[in-house]
Short mmCIF file of C-alpha atoms and ligand atoms in Angstrom, two decimals:
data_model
loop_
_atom_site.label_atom_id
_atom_site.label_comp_id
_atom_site.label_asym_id
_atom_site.label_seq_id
_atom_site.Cartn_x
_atom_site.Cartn_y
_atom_site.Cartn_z
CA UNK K 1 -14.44 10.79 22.15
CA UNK K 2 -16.07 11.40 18.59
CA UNK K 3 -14.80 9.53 15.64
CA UNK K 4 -15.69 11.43 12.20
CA UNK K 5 -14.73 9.39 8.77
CA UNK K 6 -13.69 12.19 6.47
CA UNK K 7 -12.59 10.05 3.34
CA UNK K 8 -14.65 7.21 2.01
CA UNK K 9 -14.95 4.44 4.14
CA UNK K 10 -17.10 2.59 1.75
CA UNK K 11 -14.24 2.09 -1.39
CA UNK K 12 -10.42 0.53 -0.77
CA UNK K 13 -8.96 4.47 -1.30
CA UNK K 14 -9.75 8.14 0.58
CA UNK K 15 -8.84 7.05 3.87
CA UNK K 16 -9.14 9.80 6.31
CA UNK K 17 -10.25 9.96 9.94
CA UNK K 18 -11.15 12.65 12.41
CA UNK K 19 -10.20 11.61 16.09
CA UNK K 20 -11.49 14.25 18.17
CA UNK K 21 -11.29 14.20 22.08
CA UNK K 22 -12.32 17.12 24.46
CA UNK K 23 -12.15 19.75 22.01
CA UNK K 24 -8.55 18.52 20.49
CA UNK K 25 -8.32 16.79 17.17
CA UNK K 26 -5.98 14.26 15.18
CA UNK K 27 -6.59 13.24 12.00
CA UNK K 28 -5.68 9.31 10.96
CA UNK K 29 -4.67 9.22 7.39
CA UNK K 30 -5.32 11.90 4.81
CA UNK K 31 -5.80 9.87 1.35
CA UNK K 32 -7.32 10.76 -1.76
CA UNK K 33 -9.38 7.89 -3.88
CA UNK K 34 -7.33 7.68 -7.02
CA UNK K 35 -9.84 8.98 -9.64
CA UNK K 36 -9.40 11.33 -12.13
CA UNK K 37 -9.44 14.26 -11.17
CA UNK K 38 -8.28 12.09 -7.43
CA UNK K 39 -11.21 13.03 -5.36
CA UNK K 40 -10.19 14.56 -1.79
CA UNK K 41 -11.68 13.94 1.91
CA UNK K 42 -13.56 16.17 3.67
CA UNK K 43 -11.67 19.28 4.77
CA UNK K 44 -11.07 20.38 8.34
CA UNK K 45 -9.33 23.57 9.02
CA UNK K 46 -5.35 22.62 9.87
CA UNK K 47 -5.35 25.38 12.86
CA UNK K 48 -8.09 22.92 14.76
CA UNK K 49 -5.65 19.82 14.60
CA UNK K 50 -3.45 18.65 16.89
CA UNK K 51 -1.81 16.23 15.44
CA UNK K 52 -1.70 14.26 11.97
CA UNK K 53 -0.67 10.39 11.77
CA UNK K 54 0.01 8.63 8.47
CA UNK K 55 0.06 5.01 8.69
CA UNK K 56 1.70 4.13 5.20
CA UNK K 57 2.73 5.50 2.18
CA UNK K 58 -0.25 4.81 -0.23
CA UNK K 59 -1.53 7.32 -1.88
CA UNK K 60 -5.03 6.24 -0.73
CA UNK K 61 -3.71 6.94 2.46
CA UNK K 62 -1.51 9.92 2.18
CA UNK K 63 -2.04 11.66 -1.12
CA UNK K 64 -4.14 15.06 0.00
CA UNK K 65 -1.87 15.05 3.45
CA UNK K 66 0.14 18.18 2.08
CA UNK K 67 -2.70 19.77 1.71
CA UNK K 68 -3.09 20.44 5.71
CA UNK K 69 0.36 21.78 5.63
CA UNK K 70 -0.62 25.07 3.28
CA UNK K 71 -1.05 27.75 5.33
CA UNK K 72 -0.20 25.63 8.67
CA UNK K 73 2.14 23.50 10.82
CA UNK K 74 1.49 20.66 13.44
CA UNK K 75 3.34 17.60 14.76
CA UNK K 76 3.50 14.78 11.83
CA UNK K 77 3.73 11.08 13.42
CA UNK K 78 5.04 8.86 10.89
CA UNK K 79 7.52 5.55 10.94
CA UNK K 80 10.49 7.11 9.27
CA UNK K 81 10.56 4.66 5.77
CA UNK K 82 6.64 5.96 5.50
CA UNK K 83 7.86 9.37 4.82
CA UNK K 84 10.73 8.44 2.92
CA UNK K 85 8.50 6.23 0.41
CA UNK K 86 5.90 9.42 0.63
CA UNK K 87 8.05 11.91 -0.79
CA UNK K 88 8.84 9.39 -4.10
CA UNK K 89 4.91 8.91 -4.29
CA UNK K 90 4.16 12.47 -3.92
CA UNK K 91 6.40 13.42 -6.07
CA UNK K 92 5.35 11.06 -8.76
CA UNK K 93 1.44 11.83 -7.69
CA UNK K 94 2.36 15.64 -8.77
CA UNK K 95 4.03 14.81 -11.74
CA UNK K 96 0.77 12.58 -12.92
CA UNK K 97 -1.89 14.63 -11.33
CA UNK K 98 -0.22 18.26 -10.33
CA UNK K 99 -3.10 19.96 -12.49
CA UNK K 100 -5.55 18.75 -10.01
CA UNK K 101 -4.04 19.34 -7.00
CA UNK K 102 -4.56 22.12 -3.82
CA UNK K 103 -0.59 21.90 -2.89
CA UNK K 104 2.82 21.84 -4.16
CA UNK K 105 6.40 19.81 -3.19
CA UNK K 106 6.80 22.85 -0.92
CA UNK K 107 4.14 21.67 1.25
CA UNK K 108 5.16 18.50 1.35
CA UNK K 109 8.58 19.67 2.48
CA UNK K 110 7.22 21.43 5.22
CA UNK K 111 5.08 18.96 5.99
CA UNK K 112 8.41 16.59 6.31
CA UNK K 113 9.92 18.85 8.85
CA UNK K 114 7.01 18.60 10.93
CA UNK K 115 8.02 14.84 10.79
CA UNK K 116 8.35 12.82 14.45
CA UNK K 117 9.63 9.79 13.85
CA UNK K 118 7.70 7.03 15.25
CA UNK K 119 8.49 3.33 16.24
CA UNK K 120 6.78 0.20 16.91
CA UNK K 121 4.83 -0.77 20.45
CA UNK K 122 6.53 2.69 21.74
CA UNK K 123 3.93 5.13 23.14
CA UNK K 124 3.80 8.53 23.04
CA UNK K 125 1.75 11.89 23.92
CA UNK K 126 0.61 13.97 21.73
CA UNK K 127 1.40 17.48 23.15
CA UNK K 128 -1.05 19.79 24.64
CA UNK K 129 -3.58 16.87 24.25
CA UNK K 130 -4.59 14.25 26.62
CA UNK K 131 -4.53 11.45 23.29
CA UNK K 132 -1.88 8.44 23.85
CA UNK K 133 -0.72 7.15 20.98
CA UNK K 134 1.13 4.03 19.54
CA UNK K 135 2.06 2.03 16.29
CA UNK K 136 2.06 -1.76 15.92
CA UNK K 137 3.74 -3.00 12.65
CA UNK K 138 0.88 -3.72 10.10
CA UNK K 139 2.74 -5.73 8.15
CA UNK K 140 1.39 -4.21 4.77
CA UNK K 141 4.33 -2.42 3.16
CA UNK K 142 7.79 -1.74 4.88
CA UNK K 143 7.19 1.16 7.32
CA UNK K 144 3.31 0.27 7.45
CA UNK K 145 1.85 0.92 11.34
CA UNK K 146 -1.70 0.05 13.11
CA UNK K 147 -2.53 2.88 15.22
CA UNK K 148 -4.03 2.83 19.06
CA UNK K 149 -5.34 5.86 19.96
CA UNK K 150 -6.95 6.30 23.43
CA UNK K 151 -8.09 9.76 25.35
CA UNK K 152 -10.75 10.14 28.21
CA UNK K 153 -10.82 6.50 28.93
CA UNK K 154 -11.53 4.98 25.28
CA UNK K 155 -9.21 3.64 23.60
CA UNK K 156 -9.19 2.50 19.54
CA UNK K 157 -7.41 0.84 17.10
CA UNK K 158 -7.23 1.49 13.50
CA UNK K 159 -5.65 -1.58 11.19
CA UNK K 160 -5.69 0.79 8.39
CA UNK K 161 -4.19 -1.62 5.82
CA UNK K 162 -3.01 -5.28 7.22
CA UNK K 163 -1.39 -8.33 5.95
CA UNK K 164 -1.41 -11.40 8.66
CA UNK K 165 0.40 -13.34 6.89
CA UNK K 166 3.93 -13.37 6.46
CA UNK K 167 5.85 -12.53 2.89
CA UNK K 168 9.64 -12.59 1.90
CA UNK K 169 9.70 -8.47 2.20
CA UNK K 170 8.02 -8.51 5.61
CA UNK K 171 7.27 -9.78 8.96
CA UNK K 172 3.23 -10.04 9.62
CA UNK K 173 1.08 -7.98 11.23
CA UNK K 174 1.43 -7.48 14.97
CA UNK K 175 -1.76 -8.31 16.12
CA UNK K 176 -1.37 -9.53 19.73
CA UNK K 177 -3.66 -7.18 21.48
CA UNK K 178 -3.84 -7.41 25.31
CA UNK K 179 -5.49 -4.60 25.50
CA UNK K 180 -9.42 -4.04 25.63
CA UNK K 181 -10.74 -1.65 22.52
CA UNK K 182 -13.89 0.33 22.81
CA UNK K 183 -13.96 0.61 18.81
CA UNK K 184 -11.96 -1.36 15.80
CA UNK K 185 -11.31 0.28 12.80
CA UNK K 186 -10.35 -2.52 10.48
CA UNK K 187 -10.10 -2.65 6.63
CA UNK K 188 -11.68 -5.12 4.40
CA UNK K 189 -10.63 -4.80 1.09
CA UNK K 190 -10.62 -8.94 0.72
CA UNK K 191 -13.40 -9.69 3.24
CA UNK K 192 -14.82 -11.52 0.78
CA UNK K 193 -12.71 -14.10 -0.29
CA UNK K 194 -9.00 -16.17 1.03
CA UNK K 195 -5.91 -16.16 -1.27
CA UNK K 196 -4.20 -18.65 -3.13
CA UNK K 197 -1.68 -20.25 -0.38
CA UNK K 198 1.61 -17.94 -1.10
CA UNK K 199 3.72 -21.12 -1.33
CA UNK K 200 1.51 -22.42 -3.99
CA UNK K 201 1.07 -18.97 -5.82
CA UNK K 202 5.28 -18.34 -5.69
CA UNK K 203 6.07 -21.79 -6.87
CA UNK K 204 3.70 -21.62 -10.26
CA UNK K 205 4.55 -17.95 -10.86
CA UNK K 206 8.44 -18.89 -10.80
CA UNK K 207 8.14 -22.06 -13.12
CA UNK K 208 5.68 -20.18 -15.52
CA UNK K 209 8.70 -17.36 -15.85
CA UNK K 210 11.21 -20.34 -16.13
CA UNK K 211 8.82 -21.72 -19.33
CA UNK K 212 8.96 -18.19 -21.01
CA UNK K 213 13.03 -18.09 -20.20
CA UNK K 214 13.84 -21.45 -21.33
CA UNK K 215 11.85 -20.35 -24.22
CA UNK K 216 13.94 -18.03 -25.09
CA UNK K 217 11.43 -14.95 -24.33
CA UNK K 218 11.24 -11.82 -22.05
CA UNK K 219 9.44 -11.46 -18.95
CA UNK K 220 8.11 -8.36 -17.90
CA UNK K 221 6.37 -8.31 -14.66
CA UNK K 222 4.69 -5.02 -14.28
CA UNK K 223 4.51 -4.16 -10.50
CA UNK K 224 3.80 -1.81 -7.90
CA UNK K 225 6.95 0.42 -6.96
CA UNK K 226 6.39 0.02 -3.74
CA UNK K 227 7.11 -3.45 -2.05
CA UNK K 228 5.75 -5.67 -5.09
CA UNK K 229 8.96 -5.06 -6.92
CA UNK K 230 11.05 -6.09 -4.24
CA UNK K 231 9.11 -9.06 -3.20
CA UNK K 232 9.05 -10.49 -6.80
CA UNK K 233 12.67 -10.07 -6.74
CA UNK K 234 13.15 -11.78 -3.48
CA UNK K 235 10.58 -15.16 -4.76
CA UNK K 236 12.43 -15.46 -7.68
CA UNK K 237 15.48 -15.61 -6.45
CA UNK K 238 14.75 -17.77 -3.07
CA UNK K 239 12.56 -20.41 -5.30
CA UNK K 240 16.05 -21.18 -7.33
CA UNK K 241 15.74 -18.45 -10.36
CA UNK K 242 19.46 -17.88 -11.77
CA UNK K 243 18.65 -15.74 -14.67
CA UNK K 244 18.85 -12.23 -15.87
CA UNK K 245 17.05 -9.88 -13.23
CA UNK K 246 16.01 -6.23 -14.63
CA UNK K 247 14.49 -3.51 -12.41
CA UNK K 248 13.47 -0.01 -13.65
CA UNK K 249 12.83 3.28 -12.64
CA UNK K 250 10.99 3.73 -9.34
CA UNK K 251 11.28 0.76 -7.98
CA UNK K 252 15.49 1.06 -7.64
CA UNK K 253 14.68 4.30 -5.68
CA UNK K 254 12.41 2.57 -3.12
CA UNK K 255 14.49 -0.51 -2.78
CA UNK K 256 17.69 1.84 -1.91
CA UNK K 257 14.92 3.92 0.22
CA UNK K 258 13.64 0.36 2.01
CA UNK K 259 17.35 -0.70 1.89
CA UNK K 260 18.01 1.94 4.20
CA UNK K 261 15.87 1.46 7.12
CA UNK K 262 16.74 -2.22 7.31
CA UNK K 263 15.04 -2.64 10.90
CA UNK K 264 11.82 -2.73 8.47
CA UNK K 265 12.25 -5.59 6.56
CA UNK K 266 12.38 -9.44 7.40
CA UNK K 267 16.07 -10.62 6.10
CA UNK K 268 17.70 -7.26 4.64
CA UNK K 269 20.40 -9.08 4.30
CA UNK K 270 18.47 -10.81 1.02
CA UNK K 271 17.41 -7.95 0.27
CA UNK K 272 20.29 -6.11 -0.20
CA UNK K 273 22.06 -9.78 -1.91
CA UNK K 274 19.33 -9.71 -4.39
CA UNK K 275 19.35 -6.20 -5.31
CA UNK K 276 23.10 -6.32 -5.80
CA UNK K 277 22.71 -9.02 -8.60
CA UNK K 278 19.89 -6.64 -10.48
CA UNK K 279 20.69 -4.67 -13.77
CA UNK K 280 19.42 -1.55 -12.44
CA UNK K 281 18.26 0.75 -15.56
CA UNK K 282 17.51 4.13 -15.66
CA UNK K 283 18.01 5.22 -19.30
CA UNK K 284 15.99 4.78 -22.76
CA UNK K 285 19.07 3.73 -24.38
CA UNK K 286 19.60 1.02 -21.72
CA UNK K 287 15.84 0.25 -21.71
CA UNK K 288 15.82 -0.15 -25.54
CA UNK K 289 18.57 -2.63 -25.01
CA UNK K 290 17.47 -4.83 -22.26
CA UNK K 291 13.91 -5.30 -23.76
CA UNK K 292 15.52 -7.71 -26.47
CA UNK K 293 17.04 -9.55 -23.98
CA UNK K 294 16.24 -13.07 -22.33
CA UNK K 295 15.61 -12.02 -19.12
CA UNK K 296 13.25 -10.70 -16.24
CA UNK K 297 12.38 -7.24 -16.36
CA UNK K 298 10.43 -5.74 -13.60
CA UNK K 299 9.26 -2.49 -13.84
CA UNK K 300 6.45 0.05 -12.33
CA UNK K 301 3.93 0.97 -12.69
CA UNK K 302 1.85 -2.21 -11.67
CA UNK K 303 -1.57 -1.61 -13.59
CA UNK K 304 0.02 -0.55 -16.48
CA UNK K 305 -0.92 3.14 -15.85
CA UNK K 306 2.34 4.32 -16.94
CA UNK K 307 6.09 4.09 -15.82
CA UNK K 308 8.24 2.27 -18.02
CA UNK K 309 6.26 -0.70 -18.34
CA UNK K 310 4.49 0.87 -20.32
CA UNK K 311 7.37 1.14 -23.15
CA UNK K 312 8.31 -2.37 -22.36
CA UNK K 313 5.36 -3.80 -23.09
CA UNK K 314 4.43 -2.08 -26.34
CA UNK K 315 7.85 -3.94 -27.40
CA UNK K 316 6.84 -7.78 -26.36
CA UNK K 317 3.53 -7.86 -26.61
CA UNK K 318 3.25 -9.16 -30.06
CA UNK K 319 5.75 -11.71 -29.50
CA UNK K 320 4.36 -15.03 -28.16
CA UNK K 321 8.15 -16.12 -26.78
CA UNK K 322 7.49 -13.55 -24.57
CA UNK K 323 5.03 -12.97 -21.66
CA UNK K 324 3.37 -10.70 -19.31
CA UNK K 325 2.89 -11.53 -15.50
CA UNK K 326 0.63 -9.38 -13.74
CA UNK K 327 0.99 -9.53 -9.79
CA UNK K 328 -1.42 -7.84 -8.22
CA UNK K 329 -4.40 -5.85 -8.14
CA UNK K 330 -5.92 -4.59 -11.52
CA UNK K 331 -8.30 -1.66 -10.86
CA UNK K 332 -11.20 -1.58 -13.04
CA UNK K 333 -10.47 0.94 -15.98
CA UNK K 334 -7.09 0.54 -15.70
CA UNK K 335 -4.82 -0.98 -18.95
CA UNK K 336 -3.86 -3.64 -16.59
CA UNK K 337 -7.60 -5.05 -16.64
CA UNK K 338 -7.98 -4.58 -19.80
CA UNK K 339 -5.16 -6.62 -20.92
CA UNK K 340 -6.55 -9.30 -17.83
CA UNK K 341 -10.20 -9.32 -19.33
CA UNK K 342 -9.78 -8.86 -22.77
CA UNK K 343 -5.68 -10.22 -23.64
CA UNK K 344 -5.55 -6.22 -25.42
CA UNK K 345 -2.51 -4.39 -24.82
CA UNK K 346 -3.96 -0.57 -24.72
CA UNK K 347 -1.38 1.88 -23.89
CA UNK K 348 -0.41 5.21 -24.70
CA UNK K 349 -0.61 4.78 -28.89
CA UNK K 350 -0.38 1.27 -28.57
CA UNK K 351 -3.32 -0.93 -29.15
CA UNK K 352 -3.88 -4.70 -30.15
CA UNK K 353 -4.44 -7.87 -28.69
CA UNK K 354 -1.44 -9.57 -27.05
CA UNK K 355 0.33 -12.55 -28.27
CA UNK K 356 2.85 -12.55 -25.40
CA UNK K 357 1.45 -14.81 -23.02
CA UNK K 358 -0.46 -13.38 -20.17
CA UNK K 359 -0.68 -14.66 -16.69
CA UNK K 360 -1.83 -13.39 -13.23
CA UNK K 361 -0.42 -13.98 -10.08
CA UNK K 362 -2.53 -12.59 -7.40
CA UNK K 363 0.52 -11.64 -4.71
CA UNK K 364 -1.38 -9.32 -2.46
CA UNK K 365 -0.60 -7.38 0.68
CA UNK K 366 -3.82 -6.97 2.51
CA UNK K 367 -5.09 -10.27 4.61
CA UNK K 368 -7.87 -12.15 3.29
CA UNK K 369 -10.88 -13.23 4.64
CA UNK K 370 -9.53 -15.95 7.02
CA UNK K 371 -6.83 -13.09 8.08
CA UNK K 372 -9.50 -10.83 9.31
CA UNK K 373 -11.78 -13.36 11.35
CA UNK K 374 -8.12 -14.37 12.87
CA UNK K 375 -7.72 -10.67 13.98
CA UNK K 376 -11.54 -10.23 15.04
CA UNK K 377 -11.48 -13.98 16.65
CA UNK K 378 -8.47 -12.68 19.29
CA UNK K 379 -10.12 -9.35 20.29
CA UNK K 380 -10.80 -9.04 24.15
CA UNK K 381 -13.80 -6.58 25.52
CA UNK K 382 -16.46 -5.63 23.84
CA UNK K 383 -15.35 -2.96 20.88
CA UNK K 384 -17.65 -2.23 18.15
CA UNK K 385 -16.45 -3.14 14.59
CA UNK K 386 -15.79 -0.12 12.36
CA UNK K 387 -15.83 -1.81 9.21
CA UNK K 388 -14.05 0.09 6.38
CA UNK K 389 -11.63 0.49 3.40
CA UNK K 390 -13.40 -2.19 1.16
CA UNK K 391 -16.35 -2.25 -1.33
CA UNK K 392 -19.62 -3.90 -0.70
CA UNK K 393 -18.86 -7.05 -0.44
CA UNK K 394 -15.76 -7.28 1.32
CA UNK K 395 -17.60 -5.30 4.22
CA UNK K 396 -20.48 -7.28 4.24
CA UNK K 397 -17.89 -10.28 4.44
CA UNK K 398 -16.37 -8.65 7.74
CA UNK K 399 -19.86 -7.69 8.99
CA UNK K 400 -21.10 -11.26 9.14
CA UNK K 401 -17.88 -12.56 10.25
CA UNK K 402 -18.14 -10.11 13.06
CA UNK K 403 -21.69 -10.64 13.89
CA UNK K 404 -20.94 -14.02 13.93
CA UNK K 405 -18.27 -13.68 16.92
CA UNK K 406 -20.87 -11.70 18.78
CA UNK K 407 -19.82 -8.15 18.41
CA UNK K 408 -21.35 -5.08 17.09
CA UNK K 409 -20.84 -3.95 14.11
CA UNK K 410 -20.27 -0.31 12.55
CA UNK K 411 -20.50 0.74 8.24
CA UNK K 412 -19.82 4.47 8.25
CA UNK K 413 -20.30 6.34 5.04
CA UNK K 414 -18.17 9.47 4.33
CA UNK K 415 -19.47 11.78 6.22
CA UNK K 416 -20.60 10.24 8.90
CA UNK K 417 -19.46 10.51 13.08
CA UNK K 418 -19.59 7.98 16.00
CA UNK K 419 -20.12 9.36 19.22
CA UNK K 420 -19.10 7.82 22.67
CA UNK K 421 -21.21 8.53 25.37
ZN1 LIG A 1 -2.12 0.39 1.44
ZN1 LIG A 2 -5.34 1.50 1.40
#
């Protein structure tokens, strides 16, 4: 078995893997690393593959995926809320970045019918191939899957992206192994650091937004379509907030999407309460209205990269009744960090220094340090440590917590293959 890492293993984006076993080949993940223009993974030519798996729907992990579908069909293995959530993101991702782009919606449709739907801890064979496959819940976002992949007596397993530790969305990981690995993929995006404790982190975020309301002010919490939107919604309302809930835009669409595949989520039934309660907009004349309101308004996109966020914010920023909770993540270059580092509001023709307050709330869905040494610590056999999906120092973080339980460890750079003998 040869294991080739065809994205880059050394940022958190471009994940892509080449599994290749007696001459047949799967590919783990085909992301792109969100740059402008996004920057693509290696190419391998679609009538050598066997088999493509996705493990979630971030674009880091899915966006150049269509691309293998062009001129070519194979089997698809993908939880069936993954695909769901991929054809919002792709869409979205061709709206923002079409221009740039070697496919169309077409091949993502095709690539959808290629779909077999996959469940957790249920193997399966990937025809004409002697690979065995299986998911274990990751525990990331709804639909998010580990993979174990083992042919000619080595078998693997690939985190991709992991949270250990439970949320109101979602379950944890699944990361009861009996088996013995001969490698471990795992990601490290926060191998370098533990976060806040999330009982600590909910309660201040939901009496800082209770401040701004009692205030008389408008929240807007800018957040990630995808799972962040939902789980804000859910700590607000299980920590005792009774106010005026607002979601907008692409976040409705994935919480009806995450709605329906139910088995997914921890208490749907919450869910679904929650959402029920929320003034859903979807209009500029509703959007116009709600942003004078005293109430909660959570829309996408989560770094302030666009979505309708962005209008919201150019409307409350220079009010300091109002304020601004960022919840995750704030890539470097993005308005979100800007407005973090330097309290300046810098988006589309907007530009000036915030007197909304500003707060950040670091709810994140990848395990931290302590996480990861609880995944390595349980390992049985003797598997080397693929360490990737993090910068510098979150794999050097792994790496020495690794070395430090005795195993081997692995830092591939794009590009690079491991060979078994
Ligand atoms: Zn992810
Ligand atoms: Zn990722």
């Amino acid at each position: 078995m040869k294991i080739k890492f065809l994205g880059s293993p050394e940022i958190v984006g471009r994940a892509a893997i080449l599994v290749n076993s007696e001459g047949k080949n799967i590919i783990l993940d085909y992301g792109v690393e969100m740059s402008k223009p996004p920057k693509l993974p290696i190419s391998f030519p679609p009538r050598d593959l066997n088999g493509l798996i996705l493990t979630h729907a971030h674009l880091d992990h899915i966006g150049a995926s269509p691309y293998l579908y062009v001129s070519w069909g194979m089997p698809l293995y993908i939880t069936r809320p993954t695909l769901e959530l991929a054809d919002v993101l792709i869409k979205d991702f061709l709206k923002l970045s079409g221009e740039y782009l070697p496919y169309e919606y077409i091949d993502f449709t095709y690539m959808s019918q290629n779909a077999e739907f996959v469940e957790y801890r249920k193997e399966f064979n990937v025809p004409g191939t002697d690979f065995r496959v299986e998911f274990r819940d990751a525990g990331h976002i709804p639909g998010s899957a580990q993979v174990i992949i083992s042919a000619n007596g080595k078998r693997i397993l690939y985190t991709s992206d992991i949270n250990t530790y439970e949320t109101r969305l979602q379950k944890p990981a699944d990361v009861n192994f009996d088996e013995e690995f001969d490698m471990v993929i795992i990601e490290s995006t926060y191998g370098y650091k533990d976060h806040p404790k999330r009982s600590s982190l909910e309660k201040a975020f939901v009496e800082k937004v209770k401040e701004v309301i009692e205030d008389k002010g408008t929240v807007l919490v800018p957040a990630f379509a995808v799972a962040r939107s939902q789980e804000i919604l859910l700590v607000l309302r299980s920590r005792g907030f009774d106010g005026k809930i607002v979601m907008d835009g692409m976040a409705l669409e994935v919480t009806e999407i995450l709605l329906r595949n139910r088995g997914y989520l921890k208490s749907p039934n919450s869910l679904k309460k929650a959402f029920g309660r929320v003034k859903k907009v979807r209009r500029w004349r509703e959007r116009k209205r709600v942003v004078k309101e005293n109430c909660v308004i959570i829309a996408p996109a989560g770094m302030l990269g666009g979505g309708a966020a962005v209008f919201y914010i150019s409307k409350l920023y220079k009010d300091p009744k109002n304020g601004i909770f960022l919840v995750g993540y704030q890539a470097p270059g993005t308005p979100g960090r800007t407005l973090l580092e330097e309290g300046v509001v810098q988006v589309s023709d907007v530009t000036g220094k915030t007197k909304a307050k500003k707060y950040y709330f670091e709810f994140s869905s990848h395990t931290d340090r302590s996480g990861l040494k609880g995944v390595l610590s349980q390992l049985s056999g003797d598997p080397v440590i693929a360490i990737v999906h993090g910068e510098e120092e979150g794999r050097m973080g792994v790496k020495e917590l690794a070395e430090e339980l005795g195993f081997r460890t692995y830092l591939p750079s794009t590009g690079d293959m491991y060979a078994f003998d």
